[in-house]
PDB file of C-alpha atoms in Angstrom:
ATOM      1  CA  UNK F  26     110.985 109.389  96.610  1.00  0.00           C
ATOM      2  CA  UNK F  27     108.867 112.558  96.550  1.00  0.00           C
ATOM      3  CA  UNK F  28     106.487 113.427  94.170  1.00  0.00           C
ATOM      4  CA  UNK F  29     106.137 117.008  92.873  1.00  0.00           C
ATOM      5  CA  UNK F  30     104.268 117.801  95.977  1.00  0.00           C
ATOM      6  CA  UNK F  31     107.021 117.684  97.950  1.00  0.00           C
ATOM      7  CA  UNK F  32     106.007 115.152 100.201  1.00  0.00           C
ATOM      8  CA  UNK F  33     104.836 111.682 100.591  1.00  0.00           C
ATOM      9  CA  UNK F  34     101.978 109.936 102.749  1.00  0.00           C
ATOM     10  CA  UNK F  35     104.557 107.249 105.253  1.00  0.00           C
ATOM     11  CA  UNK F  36     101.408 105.723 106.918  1.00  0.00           C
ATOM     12  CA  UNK F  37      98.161 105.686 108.358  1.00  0.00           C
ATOM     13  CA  UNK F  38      98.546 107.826 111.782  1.00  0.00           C
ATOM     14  CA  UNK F  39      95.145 107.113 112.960  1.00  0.00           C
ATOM     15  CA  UNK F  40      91.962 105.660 112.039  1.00  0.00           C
ATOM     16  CA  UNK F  41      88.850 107.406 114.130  1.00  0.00           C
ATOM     17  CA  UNK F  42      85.369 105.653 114.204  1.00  0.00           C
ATOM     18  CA  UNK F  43      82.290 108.402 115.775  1.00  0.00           C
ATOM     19  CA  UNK F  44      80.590 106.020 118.378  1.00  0.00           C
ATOM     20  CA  UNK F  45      76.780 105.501 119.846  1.00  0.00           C
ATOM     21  CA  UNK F  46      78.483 103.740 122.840  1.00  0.00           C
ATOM     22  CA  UNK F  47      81.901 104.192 123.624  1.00  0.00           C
ATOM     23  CA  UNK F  48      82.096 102.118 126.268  1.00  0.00           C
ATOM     24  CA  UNK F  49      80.970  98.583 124.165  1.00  0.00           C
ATOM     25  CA  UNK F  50      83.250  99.783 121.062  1.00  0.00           C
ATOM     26  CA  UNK F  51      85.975 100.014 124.101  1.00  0.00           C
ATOM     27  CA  UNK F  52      85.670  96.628 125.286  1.00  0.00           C
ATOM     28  CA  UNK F  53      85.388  94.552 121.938  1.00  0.00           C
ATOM     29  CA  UNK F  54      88.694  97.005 120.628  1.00  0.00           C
ATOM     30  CA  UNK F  55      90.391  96.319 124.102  1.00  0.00           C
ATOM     31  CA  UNK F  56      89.215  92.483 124.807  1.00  0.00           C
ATOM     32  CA  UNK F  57      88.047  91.210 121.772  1.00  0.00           C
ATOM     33  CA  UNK F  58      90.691  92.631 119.251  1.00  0.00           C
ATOM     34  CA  UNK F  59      93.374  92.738 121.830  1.00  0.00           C
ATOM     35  CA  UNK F  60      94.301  96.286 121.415  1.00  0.00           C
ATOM     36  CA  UNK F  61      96.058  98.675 124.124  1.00  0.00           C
ATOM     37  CA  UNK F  62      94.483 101.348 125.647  1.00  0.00           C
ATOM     38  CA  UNK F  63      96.376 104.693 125.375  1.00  0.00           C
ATOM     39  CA  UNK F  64      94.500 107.423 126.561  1.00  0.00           C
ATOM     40  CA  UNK F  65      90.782 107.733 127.699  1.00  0.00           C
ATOM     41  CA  UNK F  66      87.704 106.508 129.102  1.00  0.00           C
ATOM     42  CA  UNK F  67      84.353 105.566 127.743  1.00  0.00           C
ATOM     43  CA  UNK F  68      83.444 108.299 130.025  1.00  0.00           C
ATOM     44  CA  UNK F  69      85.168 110.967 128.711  1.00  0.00           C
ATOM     45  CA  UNK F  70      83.922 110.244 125.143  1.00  0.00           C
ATOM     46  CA  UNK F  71      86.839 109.280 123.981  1.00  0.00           C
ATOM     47  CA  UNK F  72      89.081 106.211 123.847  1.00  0.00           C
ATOM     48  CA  UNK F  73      92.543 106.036 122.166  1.00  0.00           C
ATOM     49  CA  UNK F  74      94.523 102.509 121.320  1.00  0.00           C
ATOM     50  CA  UNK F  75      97.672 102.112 119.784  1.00  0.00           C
ATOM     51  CA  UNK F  76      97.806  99.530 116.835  1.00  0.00           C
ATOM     52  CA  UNK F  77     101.209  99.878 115.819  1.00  0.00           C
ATOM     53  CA  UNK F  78     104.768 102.051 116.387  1.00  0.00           C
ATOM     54  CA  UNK F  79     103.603 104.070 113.435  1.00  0.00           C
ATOM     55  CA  UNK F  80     106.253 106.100 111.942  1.00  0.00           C
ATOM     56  CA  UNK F  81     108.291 109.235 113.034  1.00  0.00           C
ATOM     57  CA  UNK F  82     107.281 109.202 116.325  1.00  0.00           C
ATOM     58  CA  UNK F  83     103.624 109.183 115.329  1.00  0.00           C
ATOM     59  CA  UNK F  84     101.673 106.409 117.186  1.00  0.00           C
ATOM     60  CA  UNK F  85      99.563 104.458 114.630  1.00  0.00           C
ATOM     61  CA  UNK F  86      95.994 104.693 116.445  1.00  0.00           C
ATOM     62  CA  UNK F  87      92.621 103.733 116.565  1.00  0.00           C
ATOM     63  CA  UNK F  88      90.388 106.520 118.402  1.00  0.00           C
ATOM     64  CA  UNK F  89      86.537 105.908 119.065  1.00  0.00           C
ATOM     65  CA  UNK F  90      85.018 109.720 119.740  1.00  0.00           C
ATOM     66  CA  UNK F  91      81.471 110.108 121.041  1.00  0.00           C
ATOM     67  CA  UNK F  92      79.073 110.801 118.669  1.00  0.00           C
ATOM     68  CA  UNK F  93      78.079 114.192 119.972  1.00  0.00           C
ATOM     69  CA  UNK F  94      81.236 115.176 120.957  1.00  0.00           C
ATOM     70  CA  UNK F  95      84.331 116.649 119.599  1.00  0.00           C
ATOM     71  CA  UNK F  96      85.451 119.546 118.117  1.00  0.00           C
ATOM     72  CA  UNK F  97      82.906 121.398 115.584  1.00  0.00           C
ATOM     73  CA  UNK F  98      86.047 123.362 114.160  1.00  0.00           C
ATOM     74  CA  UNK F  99      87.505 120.550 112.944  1.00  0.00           C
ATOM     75  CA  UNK F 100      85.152 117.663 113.241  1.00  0.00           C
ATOM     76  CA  UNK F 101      81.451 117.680 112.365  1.00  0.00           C
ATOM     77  CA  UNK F 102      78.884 116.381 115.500  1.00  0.00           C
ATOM     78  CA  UNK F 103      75.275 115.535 115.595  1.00  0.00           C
ATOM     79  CA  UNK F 104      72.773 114.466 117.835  1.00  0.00           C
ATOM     80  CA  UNK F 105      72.020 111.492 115.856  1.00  0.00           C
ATOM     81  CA  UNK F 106      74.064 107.911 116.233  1.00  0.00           C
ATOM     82  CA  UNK F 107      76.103 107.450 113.542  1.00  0.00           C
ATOM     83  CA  UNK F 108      75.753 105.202 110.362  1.00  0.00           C
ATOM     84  CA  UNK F 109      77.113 102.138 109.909  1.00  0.00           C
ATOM     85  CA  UNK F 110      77.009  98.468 108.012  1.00  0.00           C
ATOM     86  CA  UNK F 111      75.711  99.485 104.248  1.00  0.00           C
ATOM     87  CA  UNK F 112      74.777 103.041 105.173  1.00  0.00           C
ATOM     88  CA  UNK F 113      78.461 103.818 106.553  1.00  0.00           C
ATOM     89  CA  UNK F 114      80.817 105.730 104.293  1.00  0.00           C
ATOM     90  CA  UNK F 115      83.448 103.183 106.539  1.00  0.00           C
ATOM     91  CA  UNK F 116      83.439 100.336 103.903  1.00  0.00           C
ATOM     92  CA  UNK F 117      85.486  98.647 106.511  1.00  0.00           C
ATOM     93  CA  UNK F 118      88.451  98.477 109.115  1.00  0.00           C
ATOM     94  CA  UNK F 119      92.010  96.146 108.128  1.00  0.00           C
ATOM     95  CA  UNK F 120      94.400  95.791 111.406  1.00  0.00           C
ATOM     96  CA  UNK F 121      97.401  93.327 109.887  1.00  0.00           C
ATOM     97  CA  UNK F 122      98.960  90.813 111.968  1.00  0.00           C
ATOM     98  CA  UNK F 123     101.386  87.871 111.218  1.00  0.00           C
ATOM     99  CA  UNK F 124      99.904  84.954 108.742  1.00  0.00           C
ATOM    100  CA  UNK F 125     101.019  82.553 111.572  1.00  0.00           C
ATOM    101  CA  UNK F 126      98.705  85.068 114.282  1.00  0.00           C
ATOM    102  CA  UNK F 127      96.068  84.201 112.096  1.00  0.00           C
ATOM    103  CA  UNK F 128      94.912  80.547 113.254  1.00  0.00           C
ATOM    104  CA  UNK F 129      95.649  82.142 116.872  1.00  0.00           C
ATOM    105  CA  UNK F 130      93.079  84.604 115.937  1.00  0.00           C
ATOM    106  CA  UNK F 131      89.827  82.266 114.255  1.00  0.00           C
ATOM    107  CA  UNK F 132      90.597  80.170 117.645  1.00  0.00           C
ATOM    108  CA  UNK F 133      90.096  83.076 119.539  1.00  0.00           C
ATOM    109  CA  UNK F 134      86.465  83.819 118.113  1.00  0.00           C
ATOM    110  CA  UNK F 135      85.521  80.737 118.093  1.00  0.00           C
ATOM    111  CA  UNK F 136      86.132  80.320 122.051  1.00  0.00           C
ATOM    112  CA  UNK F 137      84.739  83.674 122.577  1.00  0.00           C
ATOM    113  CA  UNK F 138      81.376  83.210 120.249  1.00  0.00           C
ATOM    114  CA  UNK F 139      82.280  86.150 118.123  1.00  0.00           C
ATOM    115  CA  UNK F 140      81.071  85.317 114.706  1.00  0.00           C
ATOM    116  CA  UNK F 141      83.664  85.364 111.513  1.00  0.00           C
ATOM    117  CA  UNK F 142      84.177  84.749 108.237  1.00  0.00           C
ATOM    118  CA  UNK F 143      87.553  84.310 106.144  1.00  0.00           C
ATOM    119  CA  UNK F 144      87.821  85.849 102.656  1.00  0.00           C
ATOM    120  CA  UNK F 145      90.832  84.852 100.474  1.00  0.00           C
ATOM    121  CA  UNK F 146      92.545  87.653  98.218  1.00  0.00           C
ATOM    122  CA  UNK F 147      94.908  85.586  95.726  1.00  0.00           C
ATOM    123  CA  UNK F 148      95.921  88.982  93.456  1.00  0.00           C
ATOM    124  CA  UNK F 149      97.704  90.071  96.425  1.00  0.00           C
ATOM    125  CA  UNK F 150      98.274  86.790  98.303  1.00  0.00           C
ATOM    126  CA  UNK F 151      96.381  88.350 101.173  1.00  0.00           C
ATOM    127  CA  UNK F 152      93.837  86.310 103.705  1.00  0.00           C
ATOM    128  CA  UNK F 153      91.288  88.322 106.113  1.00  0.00           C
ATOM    129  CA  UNK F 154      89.425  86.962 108.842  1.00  0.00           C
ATOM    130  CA  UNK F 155      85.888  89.659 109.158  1.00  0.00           C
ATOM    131  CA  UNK F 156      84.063  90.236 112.300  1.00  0.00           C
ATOM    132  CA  UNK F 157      81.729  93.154 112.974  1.00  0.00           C
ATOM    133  CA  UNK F 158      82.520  95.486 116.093  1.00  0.00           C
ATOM    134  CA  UNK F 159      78.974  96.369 118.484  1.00  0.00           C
ATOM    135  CA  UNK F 160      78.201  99.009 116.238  1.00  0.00           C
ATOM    136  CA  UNK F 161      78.032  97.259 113.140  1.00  0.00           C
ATOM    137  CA  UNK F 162      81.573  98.152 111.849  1.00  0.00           C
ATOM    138  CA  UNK F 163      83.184  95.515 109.564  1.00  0.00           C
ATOM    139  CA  UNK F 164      86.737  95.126 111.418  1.00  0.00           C
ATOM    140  CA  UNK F 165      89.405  92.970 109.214  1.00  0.00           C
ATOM    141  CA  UNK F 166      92.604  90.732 110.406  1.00  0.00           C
ATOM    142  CA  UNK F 167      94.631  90.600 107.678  1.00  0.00           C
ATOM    143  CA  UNK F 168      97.766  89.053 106.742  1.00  0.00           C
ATOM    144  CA  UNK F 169      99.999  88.070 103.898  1.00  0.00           C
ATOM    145  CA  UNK F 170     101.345  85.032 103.187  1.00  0.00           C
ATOM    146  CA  UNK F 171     102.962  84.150  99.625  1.00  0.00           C
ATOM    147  CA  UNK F 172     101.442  81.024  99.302  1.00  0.00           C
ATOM    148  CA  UNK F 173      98.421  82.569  98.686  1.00  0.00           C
ATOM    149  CA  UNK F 174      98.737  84.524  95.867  1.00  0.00           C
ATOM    150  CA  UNK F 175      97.877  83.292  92.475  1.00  0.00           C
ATOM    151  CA  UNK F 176     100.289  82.610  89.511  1.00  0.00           C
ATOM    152  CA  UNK F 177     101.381  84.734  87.694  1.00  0.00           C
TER     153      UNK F 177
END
């Protein structure tokens, strides 16, 4: 149903994160998180990966520009790194997968050394597993099972 506007938001198309080093955000987003590579190199300052089939033929994507590059016209640019952790306006980053993908996932970091921590979220019957990506970037798994929400 559309609002008065006359339209209404399907989902997220893409999710871009300004980057001090492409090349390490590339490898943790393509080896760590296990996301494919679309488009781009760390050397041309900018990466694309697909995270889902999105809707209406729109990829759902997460791009990782260069810092100090881009398009003024559209997007701002600066000569110094970005923010992130506290200072970021990016509280943080959820990618969902299967409840069942989550073990899977924890067993992953732990063979890998990638440090984690797993927040419950019973008003919603959500669980997310938290890492941080090189930059400092919280990055969320999260998934739904109905066991974990509270009573009602």
């Amino acid at each position: 149903m559309t609002s008065a506007r006359g339209f209404r938001v399907r989902a997220l198309g893409e999710i871009a994160i300004r980057c001090a080093d492409v090349a390490a955000m590339a490898v943790f987003y393509e080896s760590v998180i296990g996301l494919e590579r679309l488009h781009g190199d760390h050397s041309d300052g900018i990466v694309f990966f697909k995270i889902a089939e999105g809707f209406g033929g729109h990829t759902s994507v997460l791009a990782l520009f260069r810092h100090d590059e881009g398009r003024p016209d559209i997007h701002p640019t600066g000569d110094r790194p970005p923010e992130t952790g506290a200072r970021s306006s990016l509280h943080h980053l959820a990618l969902s997968l299967p409840f069942d993908e989550q073990q899977a996932a924890m067993d992953w970091y732990d063979r890998i050394g990638q440090p984690y921590s797993v927040q419950h979220f019973g008003w919603i019957g959500w669980r997310g597993i938290f890492t941080t990506d090189p930059e400092g970037n919280t990055v969320e798994l999260v998934a739904y099972d109905a066991s974990l929400k509270d009573p009602d």
